Structures are given as C-alpha cells and as structure tokens.
Short mmCIF file of C-alpha atoms and ligand atoms in Angstrom, two decimals:
data_model
loop_
_atom_site.label_atom_id
_atom_site.label_comp_id
_atom_site.label_asym_id
_atom_site.label_seq_id
_atom_site.Cartn_x
_atom_site.Cartn_y
_atom_site.Cartn_z
CA UNK A 1 -11.49 21.30 -19.55
CA UNK A 2 -8.89 22.92 -17.32
CA UNK A 3 -8.01 20.16 -14.89
CA UNK A 4 -4.59 21.64 -14.23
CA UNK A 5 -5.57 24.95 -12.65
CA UNK A 6 -9.33 24.73 -12.08
CA UNK A 7 -10.00 23.07 -8.73
CA UNK A 8 -13.75 23.36 -9.39
CA UNK A 9 -13.38 21.26 -12.53
CA UNK A 10 -11.39 18.59 -10.68
CA UNK A 11 -14.03 18.48 -7.96
CA UNK A 12 -16.87 18.15 -10.48
CA UNK A 13 -15.18 15.24 -12.28
CA UNK A 14 -14.55 13.49 -8.96
CA UNK A 15 -18.22 13.94 -8.04
CA UNK A 16 -19.15 12.42 -11.39
CA UNK A 17 -16.78 9.53 -10.66
CA UNK A 18 -18.45 9.02 -7.29
CA UNK A 19 -21.87 8.93 -8.94
CA UNK A 20 -20.74 6.45 -11.60
CA UNK A 21 -19.06 4.14 -9.06
CA UNK A 22 -22.10 4.17 -6.78
CA UNK A 23 -24.34 3.41 -9.75
CA UNK A 24 -22.11 0.49 -10.83
CA UNK A 25 -21.37 -0.92 -7.37
CA UNK A 26 -23.23 -4.21 -7.97
CA UNK A 27 -21.43 -4.72 -11.27
CA UNK A 28 -18.05 -4.09 -9.64
CA UNK A 29 -18.82 -6.61 -6.88
CA UNK A 30 -19.88 -9.13 -9.53
CA UNK A 31 -16.69 -8.51 -11.55
CA UNK A 32 -14.56 -9.10 -8.45
CA UNK A 33 -16.44 -12.35 -7.85
CA UNK A 34 -15.99 -13.41 -11.48
CA UNK A 35 -12.26 -12.70 -11.30
CA UNK A 36 -11.45 -14.77 -8.20
CA UNK A 37 -14.62 -15.29 -6.21
CA UNK A 38 -13.92 -12.36 -3.93
CA UNK A 39 -16.65 -12.59 -1.24
CA UNK A 40 -19.21 -9.77 -1.37
CA UNK A 41 -18.37 -8.58 2.15
CA UNK A 42 -14.67 -8.26 1.30
CA UNK A 43 -15.48 -6.63 -2.05
CA UNK A 44 -17.58 -3.95 -0.35
CA UNK A 45 -15.31 -3.32 2.64
CA UNK A 46 -11.93 -3.45 0.93
CA UNK A 47 -12.82 -2.27 -2.56
CA UNK A 48 -16.03 -0.38 -3.44
CA UNK A 49 -16.76 1.31 -0.12
CA UNK A 50 -13.11 1.91 0.59
CA UNK A 51 -12.89 3.79 -2.72
CA UNK A 52 -16.19 5.62 -2.15
CA UNK A 53 -15.03 6.80 1.26
CA UNK A 54 -11.66 7.89 -0.18
CA UNK A 55 -13.48 9.81 -2.93
CA UNK A 56 -15.79 11.56 -0.48
CA UNK A 57 -12.88 12.53 1.74
CA UNK A 58 -10.95 13.86 -1.28
CA UNK A 59 -13.91 15.86 -2.61
CA UNK A 60 -14.46 17.34 0.87
CA UNK A 61 -10.81 18.36 1.34
CA UNK A 62 -9.52 19.08 -2.15
CA UNK A 63 -9.79 22.88 -1.83
CA UNK A 64 -7.81 23.04 1.40
CA UNK A 65 -5.23 20.45 0.23
CA UNK A 66 -4.65 22.40 -3.00
CA UNK A 67 -4.21 25.78 -1.29
CA UNK A 68 -0.77 27.32 -1.17
CA UNK A 69 0.56 27.21 2.36
CA UNK A 70 2.31 30.09 4.09
CA UNK A 71 5.29 29.06 6.21
CA UNK A 72 7.30 31.04 8.75
CA UNK A 73 9.98 32.97 6.83
CA UNK A 74 13.69 32.84 7.55
CA UNK A 75 15.10 35.91 9.26
CA UNK A 76 18.02 35.70 6.84
CA UNK A 77 15.63 36.81 4.10
CA UNK A 78 13.97 39.59 6.08
CA UNK A 79 11.60 41.01 4.96
CA UNK A 80 9.76 38.23 3.16
CA UNK A 81 6.67 36.04 3.10
CA UNK A 82 7.28 32.39 2.19
CA UNK A 83 4.88 29.95 0.54
CA UNK A 84 4.60 26.36 -0.65
CA UNK A 85 2.65 26.09 -3.90
CA UNK A 86 1.28 22.70 -4.94
CA UNK A 87 1.68 22.07 -8.61
CA UNK A 88 0.48 19.00 -10.54
CA UNK A 89 3.35 16.92 -11.91
CA UNK A 90 1.71 16.71 -15.34
CA UNK A 91 1.39 13.34 -17.10
CA UNK A 92 1.06 10.54 -14.59
CA UNK A 93 1.20 6.77 -15.16
CA UNK A 94 -0.45 4.42 -12.65
CA UNK A 95 0.16 0.67 -12.89
CA UNK A 96 -2.03 -1.50 -10.66
CA UNK A 97 -1.92 -5.13 -9.41
CA UNK A 98 -4.69 -7.73 -9.37
CA UNK A 99 -5.19 -8.53 -5.68
CA UNK A 100 -7.33 -5.49 -4.76
CA UNK A 101 -7.84 -4.59 -8.41
CA UNK A 102 -10.46 -1.89 -7.95
CA UNK A 103 -9.10 -0.14 -4.87
CA UNK A 104 -5.43 -0.16 -5.87
CA UNK A 105 -6.22 1.26 -9.30
CA UNK A 106 -8.83 3.82 -8.22
CA UNK A 107 -7.33 5.31 -5.05
CA UNK A 108 -4.10 6.50 -6.71
CA UNK A 109 -6.18 7.70 -9.69
CA UNK A 110 -8.46 9.76 -7.43
CA UNK A 111 -5.45 11.44 -5.81
CA UNK A 112 -3.73 12.09 -9.14
CA UNK A 113 -6.88 13.70 -10.56
CA UNK A 114 -7.44 15.71 -7.38
CA UNK A 115 -3.90 17.06 -7.63
CA UNK A 116 -4.56 18.23 -11.21
CA UNK A 117 -2.72 15.65 -13.31
CA UNK A 118 -3.46 13.97 -16.62
CA UNK A 119 -3.69 10.25 -15.82
CA UNK A 120 -3.01 7.03 -17.70
CA UNK A 121 -4.05 3.93 -15.80
CA UNK A 122 -3.02 0.36 -16.50
CA UNK A 123 -5.08 -2.09 -14.44
CA UNK A 124 -4.05 -5.73 -14.09
CA UNK A 125 -4.68 -8.18 -16.92
CA UNK A 126 -5.20 -10.96 -14.35
CA UNK A 127 -8.55 -9.51 -13.28
CA UNK A 128 -10.12 -8.86 -16.70
CA UNK A 129 -13.70 -8.41 -15.44
CA UNK A 130 -12.70 -5.72 -12.97
CA UNK A 131 -10.37 -4.05 -15.48
CA UNK A 132 -13.20 -3.88 -18.02
CA UNK A 133 -15.59 -2.23 -15.60
CA UNK A 134 -12.91 0.23 -14.49
CA UNK A 135 -12.34 1.15 -18.17
CA UNK A 136 -16.10 1.66 -18.67
CA UNK A 137 -16.50 3.86 -15.59
CA UNK A 138 -13.48 5.99 -16.50
CA UNK A 139 -14.63 6.39 -20.10
CA UNK A 140 -18.05 7.53 -18.88
CA UNK A 141 -16.58 9.97 -16.37
CA UNK A 142 -13.55 11.67 -17.89
CA UNK A 143 -12.54 13.23 -21.17
CA UNK A 144 -10.07 10.90 -22.88
CA UNK A 145 -7.43 13.65 -22.83
CA UNK A 146 -7.72 13.80 -19.06
CA UNK A 147 -7.89 10.19 -17.86
CA UNK A 148 -7.41 7.11 -20.00
CA UNK A 149 -7.34 3.39 -19.20
CA UNK A 150 -4.97 1.02 -21.01
CA UNK A 151 -6.11 -2.57 -20.55
CA UNK A 152 -3.69 -5.43 -21.21
CA UNK A 153 -0.65 -7.21 -19.90
CA UNK A 154 3.12 -6.90 -19.88
CA UNK A 155 3.35 -5.65 -23.49
CA UNK A 156 1.00 -2.77 -22.79
CA UNK A 157 2.84 -2.05 -19.56
CA UNK A 158 6.19 -2.00 -21.35
CA UNK A 159 4.91 0.29 -24.10
CA UNK A 160 3.67 2.71 -21.47
CA UNK A 161 6.94 2.51 -19.52
CA UNK A 162 8.89 3.31 -22.68
CA UNK A 163 7.19 6.72 -22.82
CA UNK A 164 8.23 9.76 -20.86
CA UNK A 165 6.13 10.55 -17.77
CA UNK A 166 6.20 13.24 -15.11
CA UNK A 167 5.35 10.73 -12.34
CA UNK A 168 4.90 6.95 -12.12
CA UNK A 169 2.94 5.27 -9.34
CA UNK A 170 3.42 1.50 -9.34
CA UNK A 171 1.85 -1.14 -7.11
CA UNK A 172 3.01 -4.73 -7.54
CA UNK A 173 5.90 -7.13 -7.08
CA UNK A 174 9.50 -6.30 -6.22
CA UNK A 175 10.73 -7.81 -9.51
CA UNK A 176 8.50 -5.58 -11.65
CA UNK A 177 9.18 -2.65 -9.32
CA UNK A 178 12.81 -2.86 -10.42
CA UNK A 179 11.76 -2.77 -14.10
CA UNK A 180 9.65 0.31 -13.40
CA UNK A 181 12.48 2.01 -11.50
CA UNK A 182 14.90 1.38 -14.39
CA UNK A 183 12.45 2.76 -16.96
CA UNK A 184 11.81 5.81 -14.79
CA UNK A 185 15.53 6.44 -14.33
CA UNK A 186 15.92 7.00 -18.11
CA UNK A 187 14.05 10.29 -17.76
CA UNK A 188 14.68 10.92 -14.06
CA UNK A 189 10.95 10.45 -13.50
CA UNK A 190 9.93 10.50 -9.83
CA UNK A 191 8.21 7.32 -8.66
CA UNK A 192 6.23 5.73 -5.89
CA UNK A 193 6.75 1.98 -5.57
CA UNK A 194 4.22 0.08 -3.45
CA UNK A 195 5.74 -3.41 -3.26
CA UNK A 196 5.63 -6.47 -0.99
CA UNK A 197 7.81 -8.57 1.28
CA UNK A 198 7.84 -11.25 3.96
CA UNK A 199 5.86 -9.80 6.85
CA UNK A 200 6.74 -11.26 10.27
CA UNK A 201 4.14 -11.76 12.98
CA UNK A 202 5.62 -12.21 16.46
CA UNK A 203 3.48 -13.69 19.25
CA UNK A 204 5.03 -13.60 22.71
CA UNK A 205 4.04 -15.38 25.93
CA UNK A 206 2.22 -12.33 27.34
CA UNK A 207 -0.13 -12.06 24.35
CA UNK A 208 -3.86 -12.67 24.61
CA UNK A 209 -3.48 -15.86 22.56
CA UNK A 210 -7.11 -16.43 21.67
CA UNK A 211 -7.66 -12.89 20.46
CA UNK A 212 -4.31 -12.92 18.66
CA UNK A 213 -5.34 -16.10 16.81
CA UNK A 214 -8.65 -14.52 15.77
CA UNK A 215 -7.02 -11.34 14.46
CA UNK A 216 -4.24 -13.23 12.68
CA UNK A 217 -6.68 -15.63 10.99
CA UNK A 218 -8.71 -12.65 9.73
CA UNK A 219 -5.69 -10.70 8.46
CA UNK A 220 -4.05 -13.74 6.90
CA UNK A 221 -6.97 -15.39 5.14
CA UNK A 222 -8.92 -12.34 3.94
CA UNK A 223 -8.66 -12.36 0.11
CA UNK A 224 -7.32 -15.95 0.51
CA UNK A 225 -4.03 -14.59 1.83
CA UNK A 226 -3.40 -12.57 -1.34
CA UNK A 227 -2.80 -9.33 0.53
CA UNK A 228 0.49 -7.44 0.47
CA UNK A 229 0.25 -6.69 4.21
CA UNK A 230 -0.96 -10.13 5.33
CA UNK A 231 1.22 -11.79 7.99
CA UNK A 232 3.62 -13.97 6.00
CA UNK A 233 4.87 -16.19 8.84
CA UNK A 234 4.39 -16.52 12.60
CA UNK A 235 7.13 -16.56 15.21
CA UNK A 236 5.50 -17.74 18.43
CA UNK A 237 7.26 -18.11 21.77
CA UNK A 238 7.99 -21.81 22.13
CA UNK A 239 6.07 -22.48 25.36
CA UNK A 240 2.88 -21.03 23.81
CA UNK A 241 3.05 -22.95 20.55
CA UNK A 242 0.63 -25.83 21.24
CA UNK A 243 -2.12 -23.63 22.69
CA UNK A 244 -1.69 -21.03 20.02
CA UNK A 245 -2.01 -23.56 17.17
CA UNK A 246 -5.20 -24.97 18.66
CA UNK A 247 -6.67 -21.44 18.85
CA UNK A 248 -5.67 -20.77 15.23
CA UNK A 249 -7.44 -23.94 14.09
CA UNK A 250 -10.50 -23.08 16.17
CA UNK A 251 -10.68 -19.60 14.62
CA UNK A 252 -10.28 -20.87 11.04
CA UNK A 253 -13.18 -23.28 11.54
CA UNK A 254 -15.28 -20.57 13.22
CA UNK A 255 -14.69 -18.25 10.27
CA UNK A 256 -15.09 -20.63 7.32
CA UNK A 257 -16.76 -23.78 8.72
CA UNK A 258 -15.54 -27.34 8.34
CA UNK A 259 -16.10 -27.45 4.58
CA UNK A 260 -14.05 -24.42 3.67
CA UNK A 261 -14.30 -25.06 -0.07
CA UNK A 262 -18.06 -24.48 0.29
CA UNK A 263 -17.69 -21.26 2.28
CA UNK A 264 -18.94 -18.12 0.48
CA UNK A 265 -16.46 -16.11 2.56
CA UNK A 266 -13.20 -17.52 1.21
CA UNK A 267 -11.74 -16.32 -2.11
CA UNK A 268 -9.87 -18.35 -4.74
CA UNK A 269 -6.30 -18.20 -6.03
CA UNK A 270 -5.96 -15.77 -8.91
CA UNK A 271 -4.69 -18.21 -11.57
CA UNK A 272 -3.21 -21.65 -12.15
CA UNK A 273 0.37 -20.35 -12.18
CA UNK A 274 -0.02 -19.05 -8.65
CA UNK A 275 -1.91 -22.17 -7.62
CA UNK A 276 1.11 -24.30 -8.65
CA UNK A 277 3.54 -21.88 -7.00
CA UNK A 278 1.58 -22.11 -3.73
CA UNK A 279 0.87 -25.85 -3.69
CA UNK A 280 4.58 -26.39 -4.31
CA UNK A 281 5.23 -24.48 -1.07
CA UNK A 282 3.05 -26.95 0.88
CA UNK A 283 4.61 -30.00 -0.73
CA UNK A 284 6.88 -31.92 1.67
CA UNK A 285 6.08 -29.69 4.66
CA UNK A 286 4.51 -30.81 7.94
CA UNK A 287 0.86 -29.73 7.67
CA UNK A 288 -0.84 -28.86 10.96
CA UNK A 289 -4.14 -27.91 9.34
CA UNK A 290 -5.55 -27.64 5.81
CA UNK A 291 -3.37 -28.57 2.86
CA UNK A 292 -6.31 -29.54 0.61
CA UNK A 293 -6.34 -28.06 -2.86
CA UNK A 294 -8.23 -28.31 -6.16
CA UNK A 295 -6.61 -27.06 -9.36
CA UNK A 296 -9.92 -26.94 -11.29
CA UNK A 297 -11.45 -24.64 -8.70
CA UNK A 298 -8.20 -22.74 -8.01
CA UNK A 299 -8.82 -23.60 -4.38
CA UNK A 300 -6.25 -23.93 -1.62
CA UNK A 301 -7.48 -24.37 1.95
CA UNK A 302 -6.18 -22.16 4.76
CA UNK A 303 -3.06 -24.11 5.64
CA UNK A 304 -0.85 -24.08 8.73
CA UNK A 305 2.69 -25.43 8.39
CA UNK A 306 4.90 -26.46 11.28
CA UNK A 307 8.50 -25.28 11.46
CA UNK A 308 9.45 -25.28 7.78
CA UNK A 309 13.14 -25.22 6.99
CA UNK A 310 14.29 -21.63 6.43
CA UNK A 311 15.67 -22.69 3.04
CA UNK A 312 12.40 -24.30 1.89
CA UNK A 313 10.33 -22.62 -0.88
CA UNK A 314 7.73 -21.35 1.61
CA UNK A 315 10.39 -19.43 3.54
CA UNK A 316 12.31 -18.27 0.47
CA UNK A 317 9.86 -15.73 -1.00
CA UNK A 318 6.71 -13.76 -0.16
CA UNK A 319 3.91 -16.37 0.14
CA UNK A 320 0.96 -14.27 -1.06
CA UNK A 321 -1.58 -17.04 -0.51
CA UNK A 322 -3.45 -18.91 2.27
CA UNK A 323 -0.41 -20.65 3.75
CA UNK A 324 0.85 -19.74 7.19
CA UNK A 325 4.16 -21.18 8.44
CA UNK A 326 4.50 -21.32 12.22
CA UNK A 327 8.00 -21.06 13.61
CA UNK A 328 9.02 -20.76 17.23
CA UNK A 329 11.52 -18.72 19.22
CA UNK A 330 12.91 -18.81 22.73
CA UNK A 331 14.78 -15.52 22.88
CA UNK A 332 15.32 -12.37 20.88
CA UNK A 333 18.36 -13.85 19.11
CA UNK A 334 16.05 -16.47 17.59
CA UNK A 335 13.78 -13.69 16.30
CA UNK A 336 16.78 -11.87 14.89
CA UNK A 337 18.00 -15.04 13.13
CA UNK A 338 14.77 -15.29 11.15
CA UNK A 339 13.75 -11.64 10.60
CA UNK A 340 17.20 -10.49 9.51
CA UNK A 341 17.33 -13.07 6.69
CA UNK A 342 14.88 -11.01 4.67
CA UNK A 343 14.72 -7.56 3.12
CA UNK A 344 12.80 -4.84 4.99
CA UNK A 345 9.17 -6.01 4.96
CA UNK A 346 6.06 -4.00 4.15
CA UNK A 347 4.44 -4.85 7.51
CA UNK A 348 5.41 -6.11 10.94
CA UNK A 349 3.06 -7.43 13.61
CA UNK A 350 3.66 -7.99 17.32
CA UNK A 351 1.20 -9.60 19.69
CA UNK A 352 2.27 -8.87 23.24
CA UNK A 353 1.14 -7.23 26.47
CA UNK A 354 4.75 -6.38 27.15
CA UNK A 355 5.04 -2.78 25.98
CA UNK A 356 8.79 -2.50 26.21
CA UNK A 357 9.27 -5.70 24.17
CA UNK A 358 6.92 -4.40 21.47
CA UNK A 359 8.61 -0.99 21.41
CA UNK A 360 12.03 -2.59 21.23
CA UNK A 361 11.09 -4.62 18.15
CA UNK A 362 9.50 -1.60 16.47
CA UNK A 363 12.64 0.46 16.87
CA UNK A 364 15.00 -2.39 16.07
CA UNK A 365 13.52 -3.38 12.71
CA UNK A 366 12.84 -1.26 9.67
CA UNK A 367 9.54 -1.95 7.87
CA UNK A 368 6.73 -0.04 6.11
CA UNK A 369 4.16 -0.06 8.93
CA UNK A 370 2.36 -2.43 11.22
CA UNK A 371 0.32 -3.10 14.34
CA UNK A 372 0.73 -4.10 17.93
CA UNK A 373 -1.95 -6.66 18.84
CA UNK A 374 -3.63 -6.69 15.43
CA UNK A 375 -2.95 -7.22 11.73
CA UNK A 376 -3.61 -5.25 8.54
CA UNK A 377 -5.74 -2.48 10.11
CA UNK A 378 -3.06 0.24 9.93
CA UNK A 379 -4.03 0.37 6.25
CA UNK A 380 -7.44 1.79 7.11
CA UNK A 381 -6.43 5.00 8.89
CA UNK A 382 -6.12 7.73 6.26
CA UNK A 383 -4.02 9.80 8.66
CA UNK A 384 -1.27 7.14 8.62
CA UNK A 385 1.19 6.95 5.70
CA UNK A 386 0.96 3.70 3.77
CA UNK A 387 4.10 2.52 1.98
CA UNK A 388 7.20 0.40 2.19
CA UNK A 389 10.87 0.96 2.83
CA UNK A 390 13.88 -0.64 1.13
CA UNK A 391 12.71 -3.54 -1.02
CA UNK A 392 9.10 -3.17 0.13
CA UNK A 393 8.83 0.16 -1.65
CA UNK A 394 9.42 3.87 -1.65
CA UNK A 395 7.01 6.74 -1.04
CA UNK A 396 3.66 6.55 0.72
CA UNK A 397 0.05 7.58 0.26
CA UNK A 398 -3.45 7.69 1.84
CA UNK A 399 -5.49 10.73 2.88
CA UNK A 400 -3.85 14.08 2.23
CA UNK A 401 -0.53 12.31 1.65
CA UNK A 402 -1.99 10.87 -1.57
CA UNK A 403 -2.71 14.38 -2.86
CA UNK A 404 0.79 15.49 -1.85
CA UNK A 405 2.34 12.45 -3.55
CA UNK A 406 0.97 13.61 -6.90
CA UNK A 407 1.94 17.27 -6.38
CA UNK A 408 5.26 19.00 -6.75
CA UNK A 409 5.79 21.31 -3.77
CA UNK A 410 7.17 24.55 -5.12
CA UNK A 411 8.98 26.82 -2.64
CA UNK A 412 8.54 30.57 -3.15
CA UNK A 413 10.01 33.48 -1.20
CA UNK A 414 8.26 36.81 -1.83
CA UNK A 415 10.77 39.42 -0.88
CA UNK A 416 9.82 42.90 0.40
CA UNK A 417 11.48 45.89 -1.20
CA UNK A 418 11.07 48.47 1.53
CA UNK A 419 14.44 47.59 3.06
CA UNK A 420 17.51 45.80 1.65
CA UNK A 421 19.89 44.59 4.36
CA UNK A 422 23.47 44.93 3.06
CA UNK A 423 25.09 41.98 4.94
CA UNK A 424 25.12 39.38 2.11
CA UNK A 425 26.50 41.56 -0.65
CA UNK A 426 30.19 41.84 -1.68
CA UNK A 427 32.52 43.40 -0.76
CA UNK A 428 32.42 41.07 2.27
CA UNK A 429 35.00 42.90 4.33
CA UNK A 430 33.93 43.23 8.03
CA UNK A 431 30.62 41.45 7.39
CA UNK A 432 31.53 37.86 8.33
CA UNK A 433 31.27 38.26 12.11
CA UNK A 434 27.76 39.71 12.04
CA UNK A 435 26.45 37.19 9.46
CA UNK A 436 27.91 34.35 11.59
CA UNK A 437 26.09 35.73 14.64
CA UNK A 438 22.80 35.70 12.71
CA UNK A 439 23.40 32.15 11.39
CA UNK A 440 24.25 30.88 14.90
CA UNK A 441 21.16 32.56 16.29
CA UNK A 442 18.76 31.04 13.71
P1 NAD B 501 3.06 -7.75 -10.69
O1 NAD B 501 4.28 -6.96 -10.37
O2 NAD B 501 3.21 -9.04 -11.37
O3 NAD B 501 2.07 -6.87 -11.62
C1 NAD B 501 1.72 -5.55 -11.32
C2 NAD B 501 1.47 -4.80 -12.62
O4 NAD B 501 2.66 -4.77 -13.38
C3 NAD B 501 0.38 -5.40 -13.49
O5 NAD B 501 -0.42 -4.36 -14.00
C4 NAD B 501 1.16 -6.10 -14.59
O6 NAD B 501 0.49 -6.09 -15.85
C5 NAD B 501 2.43 -5.30 -14.68
N1 NAD B 501 3.58 -6.14 -15.07
C6 NAD B 501 3.78 -7.45 -14.76
N2 NAD B 501 4.95 -7.89 -15.25
C7 NAD B 501 5.51 -6.84 -15.89
C8 NAD B 501 6.72 -6.66 -16.61
N3 NAD B 501 7.59 -7.68 -16.77
N4 NAD B 501 6.99 -5.45 -17.14
C9 NAD B 501 6.13 -4.42 -16.97
N5 NAD B 501 4.96 -4.53 -16.32
C10 NAD B 501 4.63 -5.72 -15.77
O7 NAD B 501 2.28 -7.87 -9.31
P2 NAD B 501 0.92 -8.62 -9.03
O8 NAD B 501 1.10 -10.09 -9.19
O9 NAD B 501 -0.20 -7.99 -9.78
O10 NAD B 501 0.69 -8.28 -7.48
C11 NAD B 501 1.28 -9.00 -6.46
C12 NAD B 501 2.44 -8.29 -5.85
O11 NAD B 501 2.10 -6.94 -5.58
C13 NAD B 501 2.84 -8.86 -4.50
O12 NAD B 501 4.24 -8.89 -4.41
C14 NAD B 501 2.27 -7.88 -3.48
O13 NAD B 501 2.95 -7.86 -2.25
C15 NAD B 501 2.38 -6.60 -4.22
N6 NAD B 501 1.38 -5.65 -3.76
C16 NAD B 501 1.78 -4.56 -3.05
C17 NAD B 501 0.84 -3.67 -2.58
C18 NAD B 501 1.21 -2.45 -1.80
O14 NAD B 501 0.35 -1.60 -1.60
N7 NAD B 501 2.45 -2.32 -1.36
C19 NAD B 501 -0.51 -3.90 -2.83
C20 NAD B 501 -0.88 -5.03 -3.55
C21 NAD B 501 0.08 -5.90 -4.02
#
C-alpha cells in the first residue's frame, strides 16, 4: 500500500471507490431522504452524480495532475532547468457539514486521496444516515491506515482538531471555522476554510424579470434554502418590485404546486433547532407569500418577506433556509448601504441586461464567486475555483484545483555544471553594475 508515491495505487483505490459508490447509489439516495427528505432529483444531481462525475474526472486526469511541471528558468540561474514537484501534504483532516453531506465529504476526500495523502474524514452528525453509509463505503474501499471515517459530533471533532495534521480542509459555519483556524494555528497547519455568508442578489430594471424569478426560485429553494451559495436576500429596483414579486410567487407555485408540504420536490429543515431559528426570523415580519410551518414535520414553506428591518433577525445572520427577504433600491448608494453592512459573502448575484452596471458591481464588491443572470451554477464548472474570501472562507477547490489544494508545490532548480558564471560570488568589486543590468533586463 504505497499511496504516497504510487499513482497507480491511488488510481486503483479511486476506481474501487467509484464502483462502491455506483453500487450503493440507491442506498445513498435513501439515506439523504431519511436525513431531511432530500428529493431524489436533488440527491442525484447535487450529490451522487456530482461525486461520480468528480471521481471520473479525477481518475482520468490524476497522472497528468501529479506530474512534475517544467517551468521557464530564470536567466539569473543560467544554466538550469526548473521544476515544480507536487508532494502530498501527509496526514489530512476533512470536516464536513450536513447540507450536502455526501458531496461535501466525498469531493475533498477524492482530491486528498488523488494527491497521495492519508485521510481522516469527519462527516456531520446531523445527517446520521448519510454518515453511516459514507463510513461503510470507505471501510469497504480503503485500508484503515489510508482513509478512515470518524463519525460523531463536536466531541469527536474537537478530539481530531487537538491532534497534529499536515492539512485541514473544513466546510461549515464561520463560527466553527474560527475554532478550526485556532486549532490549526497551534501547529501552523495549512487550512482551507469553506464557509458561508449573506449572499446578495441584485435585480435591476433591465433584467428579464420572469426568467430572473425562475432562476432565483430554483437557486433559493433547492435543498429548502439550505445551500451555502443560495441567494440570501434580494435587492430589486423599486419600480420593478410589484411585478417581480408576482413572478416569484408564480414560479414557486409552478415548481412546488399549491400544497407545497405535499410536494416530493421540497426538502425539510435539518433539525428542530434550525426550525426554531428560522421560524423566529419570520415572526413579526410582513409575509408576502408562504410563512406556514410545521414543527413535527420540520417543514417551513418557501417564504417571501417584504422589506424587513436591517436590524431584524432575518437580516442579522446568514438565513440558510427557505426564507427570502425582498428589499428595494433606487440608486447605487442604496445597494451600498445594504451590501456593505455584511462581511464579504460567498456568492453575489446580479440580474441585469446592463453590462456596465453588472461589471461595476463585480469589481466594486469582494466575494467568493457568483453569476450574472443566474444563481448557484458557478459551482458546477470544475474549471472555476470554488471558495470564499474574508469571512466566507480561504482557499478554493474543484477540478484540478482540488488536487493542487492537497499538494505541496515544491520548487526545484537543477543547475548545470558545465559553466559557472562568476557574477554573484564575492569579492563583489566591479560586479554590481553588470548584475544590475541583468536584473533590470529580466
Ligand atoms: P457547522 O460549522 O455547525 O458544522 C460543520 C462541522 O463542524 C460538522 O462536522 C460539525 O460536527 C463540526 N462542528 C460543529 N461545531 C463544532 C465545534 N464547536 N467544534 C468543532 N467542530 C464542530 O456547519 P453546518 O451547520 O454543518 O453547515 C452549515 C454552514 O456551513 C453554513 O454556514 C453554510 O454556509 C456553510 N457551508 C459552506 C459551504 C461552502 O462550500 N463554503 C458548503 C456547505 C455549507
């Protein structure tokens, strides 16, 4: 078992993982349903098939990603050939959240294994069915000294964080991200933090309102709004507000019917604690649509709120549920007044046909990533980096970047011996002018 230096071995274990996931796909979908009634379509598209496609892409490219790369040498070092070697970090800890519990545990794991690391994975305790099936699949696929799953909650997480690691990859809340960063700092362990934030969604008067409503409803209410990159709140240009709200309502009904609690396409809230947190956000607000909830079924309807106070609970923290506040703006100062209240978000969405307006907002605000005229879909392009900035996270992954995230890039200069230019050596007398000329020329 030489996972560190044998690319063939890594590839074989990943192929075995692919086989075991494909064989268990129905059980994974069932586990996701048992955990929070994730609809089958969403389970396949955002979890099982997403992971399968990531695995296939990794298996196909692992040899070329792992290869050392020759780079153009510096003339200062003439004669030399220069390389970047990719080296596994070593012992890697991955801590995953509950909202896409299969994908967000498996995708980092696949990359860490591909890059040659030993992996310890802690899935979320809030999705016990999915965590159990992940543990089973991993046990069947890998030697325990190569990849191991640690099921459990905060205690398990804290025990793992108290150990020394060569890399930590964490996906979850900002508050726990800070705990992870502190633990990592003890040993100067490098980290990736994939966190959350309050993601603005701006809709201006030039936008195709009907299409915007359709794409926002999809991106907001998929997974019952429990998506880190879901639009958190809408800022719509004031003169468009009435039309836009009627389109939003129309699209919600088109997607989930009039009896949304009976729809097989709408997930449930993860637990009662979050149900209370979310229903408290609706309480006392002006409800434009929805608002119904049922604690026994952990159900909260897709809910539109009109102009909540910026100091109200719903505008204080990341919503992470099926509640969509709709605020209005008249000019860019109004946008600034809202957006600048919050830390740098994970995503930012602009619906507009006005290119220069969209570009202006993109360059003005700092955020992880986003879309013009759509929501969420930037996540699906493996050629785009996925990650936050500031409080929404640090580091990024997806595609080859995932492999690179779990690899140390070692710089090597292989110097030729057939000539040894004397310029750099002491005594320095009379050498400064010519070395300056070379430095200026480079
Ligand atoms: P969380 O931070 O509560 O939990 C994440 C993981 O940390 C879990 O495995 C949990 O067991 C562990 N944990 C929880 N409390 C801990 C503590 N005190 N000490 C040590 N470990 C602890 O997050 P969550 O509720 O599972 O997920 C929701 C959050 O994650 C949201 O803020 C969302 O925006 C964010 N998120 C971000 C991404 C992303 O890719 N950026 C993806 C999904 C979710």
